[in-house]
Short mmCIF file of C-alpha atoms in Angstrom, two decimals:
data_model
loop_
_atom_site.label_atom_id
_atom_site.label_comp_id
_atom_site.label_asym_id
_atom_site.label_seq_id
_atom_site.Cartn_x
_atom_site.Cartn_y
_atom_site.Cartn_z
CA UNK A 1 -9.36 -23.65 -49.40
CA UNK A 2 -10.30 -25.97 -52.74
CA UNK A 3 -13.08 -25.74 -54.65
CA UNK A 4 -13.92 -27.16 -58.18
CA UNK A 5 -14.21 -24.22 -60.25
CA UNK A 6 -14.17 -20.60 -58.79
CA UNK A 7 -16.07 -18.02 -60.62
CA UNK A 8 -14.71 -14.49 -60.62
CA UNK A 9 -17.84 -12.04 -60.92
CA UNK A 10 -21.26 -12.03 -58.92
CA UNK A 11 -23.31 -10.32 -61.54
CA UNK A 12 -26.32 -11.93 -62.86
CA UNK A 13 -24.11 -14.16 -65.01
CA UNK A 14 -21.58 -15.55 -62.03
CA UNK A 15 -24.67 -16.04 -60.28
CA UNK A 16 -26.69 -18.65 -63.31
CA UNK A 17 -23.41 -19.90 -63.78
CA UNK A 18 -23.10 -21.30 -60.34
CA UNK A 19 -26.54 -21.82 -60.31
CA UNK A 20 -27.05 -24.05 -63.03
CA UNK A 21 -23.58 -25.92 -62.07
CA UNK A 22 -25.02 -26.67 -58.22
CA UNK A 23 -28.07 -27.72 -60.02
CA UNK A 24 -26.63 -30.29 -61.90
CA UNK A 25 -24.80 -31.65 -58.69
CA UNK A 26 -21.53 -29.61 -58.85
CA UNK A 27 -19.57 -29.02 -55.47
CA UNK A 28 -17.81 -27.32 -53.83
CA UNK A 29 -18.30 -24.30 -56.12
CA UNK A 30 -16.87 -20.27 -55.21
CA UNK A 31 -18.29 -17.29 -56.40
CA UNK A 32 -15.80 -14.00 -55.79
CA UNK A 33 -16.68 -9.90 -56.36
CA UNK A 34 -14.88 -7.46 -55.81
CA UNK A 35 -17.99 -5.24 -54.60
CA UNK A 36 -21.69 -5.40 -53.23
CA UNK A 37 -23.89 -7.85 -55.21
CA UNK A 38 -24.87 -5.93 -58.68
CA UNK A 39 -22.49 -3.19 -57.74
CA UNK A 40 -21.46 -3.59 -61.54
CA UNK A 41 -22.87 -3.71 -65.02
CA UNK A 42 -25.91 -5.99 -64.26
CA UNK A 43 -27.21 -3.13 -61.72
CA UNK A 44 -26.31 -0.41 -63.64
CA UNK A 45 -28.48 -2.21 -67.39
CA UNK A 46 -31.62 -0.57 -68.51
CA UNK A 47 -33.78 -3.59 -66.82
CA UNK A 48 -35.35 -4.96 -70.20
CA UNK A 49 -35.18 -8.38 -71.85
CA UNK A 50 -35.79 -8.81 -75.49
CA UNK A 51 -35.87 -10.91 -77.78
CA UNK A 52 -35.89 -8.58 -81.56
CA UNK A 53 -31.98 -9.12 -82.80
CA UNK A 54 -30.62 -9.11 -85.83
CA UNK A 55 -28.35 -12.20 -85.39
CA UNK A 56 -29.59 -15.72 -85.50
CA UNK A 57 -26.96 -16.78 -82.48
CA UNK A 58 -28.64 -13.67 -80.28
CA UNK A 59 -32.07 -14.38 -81.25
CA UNK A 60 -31.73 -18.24 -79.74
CA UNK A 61 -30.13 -17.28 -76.68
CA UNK A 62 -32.88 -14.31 -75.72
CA UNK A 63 -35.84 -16.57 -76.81
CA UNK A 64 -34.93 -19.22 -74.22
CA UNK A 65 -33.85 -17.11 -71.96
CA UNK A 66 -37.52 -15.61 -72.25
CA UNK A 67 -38.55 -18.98 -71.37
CA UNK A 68 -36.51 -19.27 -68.43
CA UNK A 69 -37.48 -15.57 -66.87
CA UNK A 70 -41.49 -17.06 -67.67
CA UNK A 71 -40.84 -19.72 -64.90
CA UNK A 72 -38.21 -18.46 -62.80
CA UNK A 73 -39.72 -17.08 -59.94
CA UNK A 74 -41.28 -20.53 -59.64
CA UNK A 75 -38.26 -22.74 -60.22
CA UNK A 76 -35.96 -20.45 -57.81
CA UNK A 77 -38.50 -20.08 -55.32
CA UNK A 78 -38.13 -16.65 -54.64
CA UNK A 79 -39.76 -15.15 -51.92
CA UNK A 80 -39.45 -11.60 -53.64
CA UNK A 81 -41.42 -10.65 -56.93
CA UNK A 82 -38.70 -10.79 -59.62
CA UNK A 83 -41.11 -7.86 -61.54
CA UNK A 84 -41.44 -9.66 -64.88
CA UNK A 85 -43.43 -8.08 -66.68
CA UNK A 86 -44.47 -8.97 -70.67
CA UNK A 87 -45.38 -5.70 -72.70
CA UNK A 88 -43.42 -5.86 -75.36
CA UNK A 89 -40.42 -3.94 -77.39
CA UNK A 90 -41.46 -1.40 -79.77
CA UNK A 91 -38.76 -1.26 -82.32
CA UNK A 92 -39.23 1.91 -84.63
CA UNK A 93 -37.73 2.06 -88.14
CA UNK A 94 -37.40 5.94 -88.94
CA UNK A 95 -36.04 5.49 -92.27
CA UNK A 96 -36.63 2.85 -95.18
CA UNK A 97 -33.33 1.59 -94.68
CA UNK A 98 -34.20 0.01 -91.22
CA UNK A 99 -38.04 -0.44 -92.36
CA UNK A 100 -36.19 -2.76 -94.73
CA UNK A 101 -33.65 -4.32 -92.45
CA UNK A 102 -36.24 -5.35 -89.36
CA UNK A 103 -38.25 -7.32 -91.90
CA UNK A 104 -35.96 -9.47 -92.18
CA UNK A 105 -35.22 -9.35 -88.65
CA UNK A 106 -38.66 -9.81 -87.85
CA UNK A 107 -38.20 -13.02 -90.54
CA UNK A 108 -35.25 -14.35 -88.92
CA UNK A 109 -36.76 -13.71 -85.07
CA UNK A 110 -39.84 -15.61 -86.10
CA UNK A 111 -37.66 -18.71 -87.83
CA UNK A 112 -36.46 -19.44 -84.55
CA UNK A 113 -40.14 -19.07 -82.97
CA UNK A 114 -39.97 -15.21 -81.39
CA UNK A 115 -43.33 -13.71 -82.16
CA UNK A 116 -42.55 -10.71 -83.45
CA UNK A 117 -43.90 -8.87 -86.13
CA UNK A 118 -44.06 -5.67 -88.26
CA UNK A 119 -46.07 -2.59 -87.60
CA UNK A 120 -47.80 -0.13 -89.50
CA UNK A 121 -47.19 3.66 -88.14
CA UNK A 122 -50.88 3.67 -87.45
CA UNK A 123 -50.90 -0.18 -84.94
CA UNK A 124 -48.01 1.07 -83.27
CA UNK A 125 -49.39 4.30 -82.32
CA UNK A 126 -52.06 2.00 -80.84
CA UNK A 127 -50.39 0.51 -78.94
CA UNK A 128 -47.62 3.31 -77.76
CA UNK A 129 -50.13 6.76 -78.29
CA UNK A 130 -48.04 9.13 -77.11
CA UNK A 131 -45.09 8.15 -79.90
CA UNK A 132 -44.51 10.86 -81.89
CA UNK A 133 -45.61 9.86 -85.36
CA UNK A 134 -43.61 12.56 -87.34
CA UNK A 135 -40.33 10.59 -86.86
CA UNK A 136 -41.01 7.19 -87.84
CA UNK A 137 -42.34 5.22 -90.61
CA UNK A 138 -42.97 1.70 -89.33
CA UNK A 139 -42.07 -0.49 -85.97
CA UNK A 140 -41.64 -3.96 -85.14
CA UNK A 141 -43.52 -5.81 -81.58
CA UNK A 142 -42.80 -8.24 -79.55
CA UNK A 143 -45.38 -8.90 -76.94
CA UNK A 144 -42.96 -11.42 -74.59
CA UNK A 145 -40.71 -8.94 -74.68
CA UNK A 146 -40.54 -6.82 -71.82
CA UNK A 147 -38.68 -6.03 -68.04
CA UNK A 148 -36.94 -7.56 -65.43
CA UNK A 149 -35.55 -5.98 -61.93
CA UNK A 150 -32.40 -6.75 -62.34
CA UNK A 151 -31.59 -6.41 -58.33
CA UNK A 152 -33.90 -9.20 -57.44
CA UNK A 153 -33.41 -11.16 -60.50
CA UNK A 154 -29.57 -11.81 -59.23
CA UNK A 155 -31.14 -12.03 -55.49
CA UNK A 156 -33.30 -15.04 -56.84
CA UNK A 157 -30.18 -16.61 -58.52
CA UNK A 158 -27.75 -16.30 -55.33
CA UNK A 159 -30.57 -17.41 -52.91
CA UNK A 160 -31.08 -20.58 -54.81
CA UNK A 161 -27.60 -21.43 -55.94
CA UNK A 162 -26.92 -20.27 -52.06
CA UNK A 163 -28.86 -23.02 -50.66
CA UNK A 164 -27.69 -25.73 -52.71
CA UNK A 165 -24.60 -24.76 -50.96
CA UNK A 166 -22.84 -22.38 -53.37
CA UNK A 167 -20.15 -20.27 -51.35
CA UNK A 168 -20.38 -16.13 -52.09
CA UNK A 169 -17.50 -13.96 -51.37
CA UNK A 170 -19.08 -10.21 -52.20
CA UNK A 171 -16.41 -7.64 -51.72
CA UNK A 172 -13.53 -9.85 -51.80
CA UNK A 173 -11.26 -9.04 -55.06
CA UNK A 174 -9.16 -11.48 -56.90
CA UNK A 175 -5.84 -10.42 -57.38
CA UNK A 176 -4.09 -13.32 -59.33
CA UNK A 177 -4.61 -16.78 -61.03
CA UNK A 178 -1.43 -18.98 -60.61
CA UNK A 179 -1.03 -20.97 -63.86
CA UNK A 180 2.02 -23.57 -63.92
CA UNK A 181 2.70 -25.87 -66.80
CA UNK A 182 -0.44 -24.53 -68.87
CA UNK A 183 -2.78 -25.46 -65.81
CA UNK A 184 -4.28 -23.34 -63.63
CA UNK A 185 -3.00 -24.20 -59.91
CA UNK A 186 -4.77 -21.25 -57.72
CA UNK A 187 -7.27 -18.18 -57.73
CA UNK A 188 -5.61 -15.91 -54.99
CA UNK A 189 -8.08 -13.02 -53.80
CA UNK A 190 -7.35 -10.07 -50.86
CA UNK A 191 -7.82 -12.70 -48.12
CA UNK A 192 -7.32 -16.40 -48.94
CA UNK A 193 -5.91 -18.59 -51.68
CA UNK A 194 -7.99 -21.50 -53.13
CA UNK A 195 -6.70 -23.88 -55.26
CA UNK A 196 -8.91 -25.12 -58.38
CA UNK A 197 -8.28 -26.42 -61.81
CA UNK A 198 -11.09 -24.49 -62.83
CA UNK A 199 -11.67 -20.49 -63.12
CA UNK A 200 -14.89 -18.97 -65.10
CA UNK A 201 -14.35 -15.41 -66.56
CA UNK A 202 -17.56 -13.28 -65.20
CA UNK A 203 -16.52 -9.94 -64.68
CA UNK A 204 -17.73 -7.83 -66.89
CA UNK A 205 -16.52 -4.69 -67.09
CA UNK A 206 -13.64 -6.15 -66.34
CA UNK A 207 -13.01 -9.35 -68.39
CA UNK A 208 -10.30 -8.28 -69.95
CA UNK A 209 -8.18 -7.52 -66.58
CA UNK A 210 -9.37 -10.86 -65.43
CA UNK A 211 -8.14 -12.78 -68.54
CA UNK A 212 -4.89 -11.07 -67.92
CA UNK A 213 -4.84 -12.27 -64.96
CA UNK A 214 -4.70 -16.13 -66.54
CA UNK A 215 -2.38 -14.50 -69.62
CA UNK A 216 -5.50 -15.11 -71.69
CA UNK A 217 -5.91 -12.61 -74.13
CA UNK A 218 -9.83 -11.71 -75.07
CA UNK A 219 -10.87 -9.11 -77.76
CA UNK A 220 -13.13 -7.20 -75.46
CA UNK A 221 -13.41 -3.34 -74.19
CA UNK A 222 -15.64 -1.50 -71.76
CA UNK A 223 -17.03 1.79 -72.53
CA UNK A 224 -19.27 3.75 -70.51
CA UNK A 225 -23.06 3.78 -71.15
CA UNK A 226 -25.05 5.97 -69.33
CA UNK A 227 -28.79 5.75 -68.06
CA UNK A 228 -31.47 8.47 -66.36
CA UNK A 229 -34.79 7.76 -64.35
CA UNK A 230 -37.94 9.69 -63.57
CA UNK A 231 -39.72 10.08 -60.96
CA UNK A 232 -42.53 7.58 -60.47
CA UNK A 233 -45.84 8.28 -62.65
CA UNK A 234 -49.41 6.72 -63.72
CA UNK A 235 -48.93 4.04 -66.14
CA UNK A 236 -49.04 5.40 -69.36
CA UNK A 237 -46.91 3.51 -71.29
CA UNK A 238 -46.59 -0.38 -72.01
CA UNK A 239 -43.61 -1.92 -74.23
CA UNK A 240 -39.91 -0.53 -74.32
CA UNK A 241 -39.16 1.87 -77.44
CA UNK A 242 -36.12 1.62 -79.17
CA UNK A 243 -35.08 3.39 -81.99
CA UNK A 244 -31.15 2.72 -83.07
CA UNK A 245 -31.19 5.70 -85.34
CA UNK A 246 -32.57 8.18 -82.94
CA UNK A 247 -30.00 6.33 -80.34
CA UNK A 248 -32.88 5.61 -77.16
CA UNK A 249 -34.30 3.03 -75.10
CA UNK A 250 -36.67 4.21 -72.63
CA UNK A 251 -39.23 2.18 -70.67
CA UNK A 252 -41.81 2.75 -68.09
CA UNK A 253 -41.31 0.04 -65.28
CA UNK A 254 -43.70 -1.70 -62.99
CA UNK A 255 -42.64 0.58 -60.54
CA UNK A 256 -44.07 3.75 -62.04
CA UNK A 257 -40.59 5.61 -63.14
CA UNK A 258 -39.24 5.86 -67.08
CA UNK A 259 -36.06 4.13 -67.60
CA UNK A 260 -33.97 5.98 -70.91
CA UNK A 261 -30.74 5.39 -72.12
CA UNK A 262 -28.48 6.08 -74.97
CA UNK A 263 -24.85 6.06 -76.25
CA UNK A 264 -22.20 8.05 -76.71
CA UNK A 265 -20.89 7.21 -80.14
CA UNK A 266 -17.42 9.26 -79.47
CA UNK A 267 -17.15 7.01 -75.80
CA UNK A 268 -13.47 5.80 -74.83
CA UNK A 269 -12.60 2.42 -74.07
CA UNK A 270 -12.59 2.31 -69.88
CA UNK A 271 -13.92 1.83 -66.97
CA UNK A 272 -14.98 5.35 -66.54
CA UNK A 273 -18.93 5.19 -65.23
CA UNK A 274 -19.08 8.97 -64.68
CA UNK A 275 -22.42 10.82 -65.34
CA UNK A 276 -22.05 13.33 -67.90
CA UNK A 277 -24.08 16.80 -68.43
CA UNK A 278 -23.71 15.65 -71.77
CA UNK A 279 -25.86 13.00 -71.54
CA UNK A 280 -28.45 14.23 -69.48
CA UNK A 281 -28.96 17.23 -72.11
CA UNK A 282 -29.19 14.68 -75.21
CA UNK A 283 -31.08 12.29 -73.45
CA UNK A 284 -33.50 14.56 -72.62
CA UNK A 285 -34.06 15.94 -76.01
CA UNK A 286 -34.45 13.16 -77.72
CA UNK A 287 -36.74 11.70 -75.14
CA UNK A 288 -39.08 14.51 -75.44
CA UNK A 289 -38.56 14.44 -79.04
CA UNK A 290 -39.56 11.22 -79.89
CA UNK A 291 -42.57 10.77 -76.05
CA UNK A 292 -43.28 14.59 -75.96
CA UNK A 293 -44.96 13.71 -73.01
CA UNK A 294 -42.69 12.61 -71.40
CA UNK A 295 -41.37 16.18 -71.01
CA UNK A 296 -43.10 16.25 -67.78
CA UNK A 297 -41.71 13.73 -65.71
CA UNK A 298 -38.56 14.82 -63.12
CA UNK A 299 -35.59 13.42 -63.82
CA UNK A 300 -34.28 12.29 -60.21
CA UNK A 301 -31.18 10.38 -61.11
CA UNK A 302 -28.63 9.43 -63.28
CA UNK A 303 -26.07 6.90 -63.31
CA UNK A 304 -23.46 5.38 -65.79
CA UNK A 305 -22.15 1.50 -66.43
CA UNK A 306 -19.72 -0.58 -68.55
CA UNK A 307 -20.76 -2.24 -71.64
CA UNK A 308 -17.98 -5.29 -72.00
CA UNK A 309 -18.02 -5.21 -76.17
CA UNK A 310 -16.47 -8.00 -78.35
CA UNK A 311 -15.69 -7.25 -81.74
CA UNK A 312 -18.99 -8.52 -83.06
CA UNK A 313 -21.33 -7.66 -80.34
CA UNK A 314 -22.57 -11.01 -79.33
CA UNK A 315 -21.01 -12.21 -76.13
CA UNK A 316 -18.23 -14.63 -76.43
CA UNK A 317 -19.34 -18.23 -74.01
CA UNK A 318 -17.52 -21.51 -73.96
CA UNK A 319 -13.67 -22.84 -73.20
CA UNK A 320 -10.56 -21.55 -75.02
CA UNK A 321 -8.27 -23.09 -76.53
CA UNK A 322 -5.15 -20.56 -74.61
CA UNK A 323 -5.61 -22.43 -71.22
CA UNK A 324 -7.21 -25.58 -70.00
CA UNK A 325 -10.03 -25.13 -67.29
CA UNK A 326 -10.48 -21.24 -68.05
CA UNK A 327 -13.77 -20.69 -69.42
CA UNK A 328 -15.58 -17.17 -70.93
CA UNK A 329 -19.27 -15.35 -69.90
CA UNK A 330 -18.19 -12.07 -70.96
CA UNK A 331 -18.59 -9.32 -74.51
CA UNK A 332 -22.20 -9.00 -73.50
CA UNK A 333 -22.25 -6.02 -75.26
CA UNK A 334 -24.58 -4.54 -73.24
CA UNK A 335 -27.28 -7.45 -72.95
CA UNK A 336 -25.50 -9.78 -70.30
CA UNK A 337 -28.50 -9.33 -67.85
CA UNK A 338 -31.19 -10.48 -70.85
CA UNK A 339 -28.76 -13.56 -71.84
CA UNK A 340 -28.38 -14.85 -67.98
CA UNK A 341 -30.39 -17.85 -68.49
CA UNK A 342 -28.69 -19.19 -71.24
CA UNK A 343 -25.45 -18.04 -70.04
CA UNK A 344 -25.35 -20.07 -66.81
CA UNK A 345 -26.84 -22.89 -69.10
CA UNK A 346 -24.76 -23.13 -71.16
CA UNK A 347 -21.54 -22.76 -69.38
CA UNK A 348 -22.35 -25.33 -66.80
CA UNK A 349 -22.93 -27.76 -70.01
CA UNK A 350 -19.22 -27.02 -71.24
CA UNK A 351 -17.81 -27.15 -67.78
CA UNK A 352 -19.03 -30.45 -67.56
CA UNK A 353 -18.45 -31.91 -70.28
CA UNK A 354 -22.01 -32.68 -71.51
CA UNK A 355 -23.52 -32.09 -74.99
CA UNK A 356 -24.56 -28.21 -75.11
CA UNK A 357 -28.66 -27.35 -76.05
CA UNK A 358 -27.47 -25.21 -78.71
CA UNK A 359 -24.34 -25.27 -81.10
CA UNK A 360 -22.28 -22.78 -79.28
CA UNK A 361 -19.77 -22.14 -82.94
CA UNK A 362 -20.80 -18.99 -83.13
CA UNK A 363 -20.11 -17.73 -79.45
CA UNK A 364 -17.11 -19.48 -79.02
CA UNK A 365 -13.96 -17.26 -78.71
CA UNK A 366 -12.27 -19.09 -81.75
CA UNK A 367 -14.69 -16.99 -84.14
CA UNK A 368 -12.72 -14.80 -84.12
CA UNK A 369 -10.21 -16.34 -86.10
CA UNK A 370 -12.16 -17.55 -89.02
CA UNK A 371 -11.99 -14.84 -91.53
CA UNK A 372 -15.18 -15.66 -93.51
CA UNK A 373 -16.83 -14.47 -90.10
CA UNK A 374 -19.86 -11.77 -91.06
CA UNK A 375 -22.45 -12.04 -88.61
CA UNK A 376 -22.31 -8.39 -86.70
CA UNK A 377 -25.01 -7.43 -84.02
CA UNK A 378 -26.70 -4.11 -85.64
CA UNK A 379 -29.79 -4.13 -83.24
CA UNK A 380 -27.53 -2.34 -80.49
CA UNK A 381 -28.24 0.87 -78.22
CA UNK B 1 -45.86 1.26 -31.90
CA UNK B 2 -45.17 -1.39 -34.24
CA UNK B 3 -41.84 -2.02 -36.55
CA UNK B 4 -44.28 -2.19 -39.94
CA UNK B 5 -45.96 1.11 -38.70
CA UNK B 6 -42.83 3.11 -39.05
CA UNK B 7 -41.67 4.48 -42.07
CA UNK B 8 -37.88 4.62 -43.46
CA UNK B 9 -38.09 5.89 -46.37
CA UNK B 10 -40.93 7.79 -47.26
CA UNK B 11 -40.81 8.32 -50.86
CA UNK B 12 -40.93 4.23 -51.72
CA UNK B 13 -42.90 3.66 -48.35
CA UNK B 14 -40.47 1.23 -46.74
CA UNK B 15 -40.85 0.16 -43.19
CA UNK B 16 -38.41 -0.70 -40.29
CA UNK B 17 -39.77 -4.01 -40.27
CA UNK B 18 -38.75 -4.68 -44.09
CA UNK B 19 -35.20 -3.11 -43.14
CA UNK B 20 -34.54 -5.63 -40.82
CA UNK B 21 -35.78 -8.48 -42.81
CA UNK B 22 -33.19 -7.20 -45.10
CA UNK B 23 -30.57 -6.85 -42.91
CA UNK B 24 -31.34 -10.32 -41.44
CA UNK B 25 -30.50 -11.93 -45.32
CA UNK B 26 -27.34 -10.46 -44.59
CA UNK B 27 -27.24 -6.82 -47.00
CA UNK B 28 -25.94 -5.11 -44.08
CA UNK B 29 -24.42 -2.31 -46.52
CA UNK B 30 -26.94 1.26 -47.69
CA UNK B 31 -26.10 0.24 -51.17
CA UNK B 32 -26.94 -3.04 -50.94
CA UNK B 33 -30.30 -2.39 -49.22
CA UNK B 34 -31.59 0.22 -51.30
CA UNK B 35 -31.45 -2.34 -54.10
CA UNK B 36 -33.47 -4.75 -52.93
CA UNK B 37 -35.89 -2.47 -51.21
CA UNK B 38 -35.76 0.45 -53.19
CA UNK B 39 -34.44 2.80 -50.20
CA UNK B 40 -33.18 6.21 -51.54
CA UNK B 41 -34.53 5.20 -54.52
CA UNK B 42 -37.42 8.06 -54.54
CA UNK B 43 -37.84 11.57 -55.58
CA UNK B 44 -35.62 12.62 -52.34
CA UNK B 45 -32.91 10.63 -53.13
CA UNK B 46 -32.16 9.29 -50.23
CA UNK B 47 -31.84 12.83 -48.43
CA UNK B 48 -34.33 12.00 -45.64
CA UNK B 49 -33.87 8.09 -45.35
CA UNK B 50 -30.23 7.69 -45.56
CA UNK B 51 -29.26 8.93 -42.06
CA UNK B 52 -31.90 6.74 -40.39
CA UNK B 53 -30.63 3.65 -42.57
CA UNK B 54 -27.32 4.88 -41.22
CA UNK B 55 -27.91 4.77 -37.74
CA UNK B 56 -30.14 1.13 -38.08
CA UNK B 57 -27.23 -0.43 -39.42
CA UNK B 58 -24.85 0.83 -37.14
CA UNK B 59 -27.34 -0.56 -34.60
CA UNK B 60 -27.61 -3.65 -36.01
CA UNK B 61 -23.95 -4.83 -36.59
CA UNK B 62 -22.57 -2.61 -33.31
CA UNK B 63 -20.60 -0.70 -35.35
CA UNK B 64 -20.33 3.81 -34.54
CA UNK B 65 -22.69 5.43 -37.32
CA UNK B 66 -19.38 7.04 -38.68
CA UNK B 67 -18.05 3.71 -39.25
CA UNK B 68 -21.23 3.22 -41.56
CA UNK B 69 -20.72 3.84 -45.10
CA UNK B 70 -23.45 6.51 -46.62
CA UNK B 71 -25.27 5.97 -49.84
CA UNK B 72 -23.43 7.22 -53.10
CA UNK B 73 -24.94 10.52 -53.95
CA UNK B 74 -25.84 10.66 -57.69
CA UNK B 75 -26.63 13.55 -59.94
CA UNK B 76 -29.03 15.45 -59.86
CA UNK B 77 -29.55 17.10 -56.57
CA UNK B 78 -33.25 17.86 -57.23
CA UNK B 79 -35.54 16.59 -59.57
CA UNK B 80 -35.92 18.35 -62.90
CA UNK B 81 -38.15 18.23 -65.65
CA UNK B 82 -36.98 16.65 -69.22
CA UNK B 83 -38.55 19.69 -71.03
CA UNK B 84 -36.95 21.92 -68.88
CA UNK B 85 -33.22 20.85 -69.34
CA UNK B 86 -34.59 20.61 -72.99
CA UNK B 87 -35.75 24.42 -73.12
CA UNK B 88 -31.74 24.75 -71.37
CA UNK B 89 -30.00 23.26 -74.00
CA UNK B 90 -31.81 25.51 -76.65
CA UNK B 91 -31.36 28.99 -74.55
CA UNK B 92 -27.11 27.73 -74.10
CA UNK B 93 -27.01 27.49 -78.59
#
């Protein structure tokens, strides 16, 4: 078997990659996973999208990836609803330290055109009522903001890139790249060998393994993040809340259920995806501390998931200098699902050689070795 | 009686008829199904569905049901309320 490039990972971002590439006329293109479609991190995220970051590189690529989600279910021609739904982020600050740092988030979100803005205690408790307004002092909003199934979001991707002839291999793993004389020759997986000059690095969790693979060495980890859902319930709630001090996300989806997540600050660097007591007792107080009424709802299940972290925590995109034809999608950090759009965008620009829509400096993997580099990624859960 | 009459899964109301669309697309796998149609997705937790999805896609790719893999099972085993694990933690310190 041949193909032009082979793309190891059918997550959300394996599937824009080979998206975008079929779109612009690629051939012959082969997606491989070692599991079910989003049997990995992009099934196991917290199903938001946002746009409210504290780094002008992570702002641009959820803004127009915003854009994209606005018209995708149109431009894939899905035959499922992709559940997009715009109600916002509400970011509280509980202290004047991050009052102080979100306005100039808020600044730098809205230089790039995100329309976000700051709250007063008293207009977000409009629009969130049940917030409890003892433990914070002000928010910030984002009204395009909001959810995406993450399920049917990949399902739109694969059916489109599928019938522009894309070629899937779901539970197929790749056990080697050949690389001979600084070029890669061959991807070889459990059942078949296909030769390339061309391998893209989607694997999330596993990145690292993959770039081993290729003896390309990337300065990424996984750790385990871990996520709980209700039961279904009356809408009562709108926009995500976030707070990074209080360490939650939790969201009511179109669905009915809450969504809620945290992290573990003392989390090793694995692949463990376990679900922990420990995290179901935390999660649950500070859920109920922060949406007492919440307090109510059943918890029904639980389940865990790798963030792949770069040093930074902005995902690392683009070619690298180690080996010709190997290219990078992976140190989401945990927001690899949100970033799709650009993701497959953007790769399929440096894969073929065009001019990319946005300077892609700061996401290349050679940032790393420029030692005035200060941007870090603060507005993480 | 008709293949959109009968029920699957109960708790997200899912019918035969949507099962087999499904397994038409080719997710011939629980796991795979019960993400794009939310089976065993519901309060239950796949307790009542997941034999019956068993047996449908045993049917469907002529495979014996034991040859069919089951859904993962995920904690916890029945729902509980947040305030209640809440008033737990505080009664363990």
């Amino acid at each position: 078997m041949k193909a032009n490039v082979v793309i190891i990972g059918g997550g959300i971002s394996g599937v824009a990659i080979a998206y975008n590439l079929a779109k612009k006329g690629m051939k012959d293109i082969v997606v491989f996973d070692d599991n079910y479609m989003t049997g990995g991190a992009t099934g196991r995220c917290g199903a938001g999208v946002r746009q409210q970051w504290g780094t002008k590189g992570n702002c641009i690529l959820a803004k127009m990836s915003v854009d994209f989600f606005e018209r995708a279910q149109e431009e894939l021609a899905y035959h499922r609803d992709i559940e997009f739904k715009q109600e916002g982020y509400l970011i509280i600050a509980t202290n004047e330290e991050e009052d102080a740092r979100f306005t100039k988030n808020v600044e730098l979100q809205n230089s790039v055109g995100i329309p976000s803005r700051k709250l007063t205690k008293e207009e977000a408790l409009e629009i969130v009522p049940h917030l409890n307004e003892k433990i914070f002092v002000s928010a910030t909003y984002c009204p395009t903001d909001g959810h995406l199934n993450p399920f049917l979001m990949t399902d739109a991707y694969y059916h489109a890139a599928k019938r522009m002839g894309v070629l899937f291999f779901y539970h197929e793993k790749v056990i080697d790249i050949v690389v001979k004389n600084h070029k890669i020759e061959k991807v070889i997986t459990e059942k078949r060998e296909v030769k390339t000059s061309r391998v893209v690095n989607a694997a999330g969790g596993f990145a690292k393994e993959v770039g081993d693979m290729a003896g390309v060495d990337i300065p990424v980890y996984s750790e385990n993040h871990q996520i709980l859902v209700t039961e279904p319930t009356e809408k009562i709630q709108g926009p995500m809340v976030i707070s990074f001090a209080k360490n939650i996300y939790c969201q009511q989806v179109p669905h009915g259920s809450f969504i809620m997540g945290r992290s573990d600050p003392n989390v090793e660097h694995n692949h463990d995806i376990k679900s922990t007591h420990q995290f179901l007792d935390e999660m649950a107080q500070t859920a109920v501390d922060i949406l007492p009424p919440l307090g109510d709802l059943r918890v029904i299940r639980q389940w865990g998931g790798s963030y792949n972290c770069s040093p930074d925590r902005q995902p690392i995109l683009g070619d690298t200098e180690q080996l010709e034809g190997y290219y990078l999608a992976c140190g989401f950090s945990g927001h690899g699902f949100m970033f799709a759009p650009m993701t497959g965008l953007l790769l399929s620009e440096v894969i073929l050689n065009e001019e990319t829509t946005i300077d892609l400096a700061e996401f290349h993997i050679n940032r790393f070795k420029r030692k005035s580099k200060t941007e870090y990624e603060h507005s993480v859960v | 009686m008709k293949q959109d009459d009968i029920m699957v899964c109960r708790c997200e109301d899912v019918s035969l008829k949507e099962l087999h669309q499904c397994l038409d697309e080719g997710y011939t796998t629980f796991e795979e199904v019960k993400r794009i149609l939310r089976i065993g997705m519901g309060p239950c937790q796949g307790i009542t569905c997941g034999l019956l999805v068993q047996r449908e896609i045993a049917k469907y790719l002529n495979l014996p049901v034991h040859e069919v893999k089951t859904h993962q099972i995920r904690p916890l085993v029945t729902g509980v309320k947040l305030k209640t694990i809440v008033e737990g933690v505080k009664n363990e310190s």
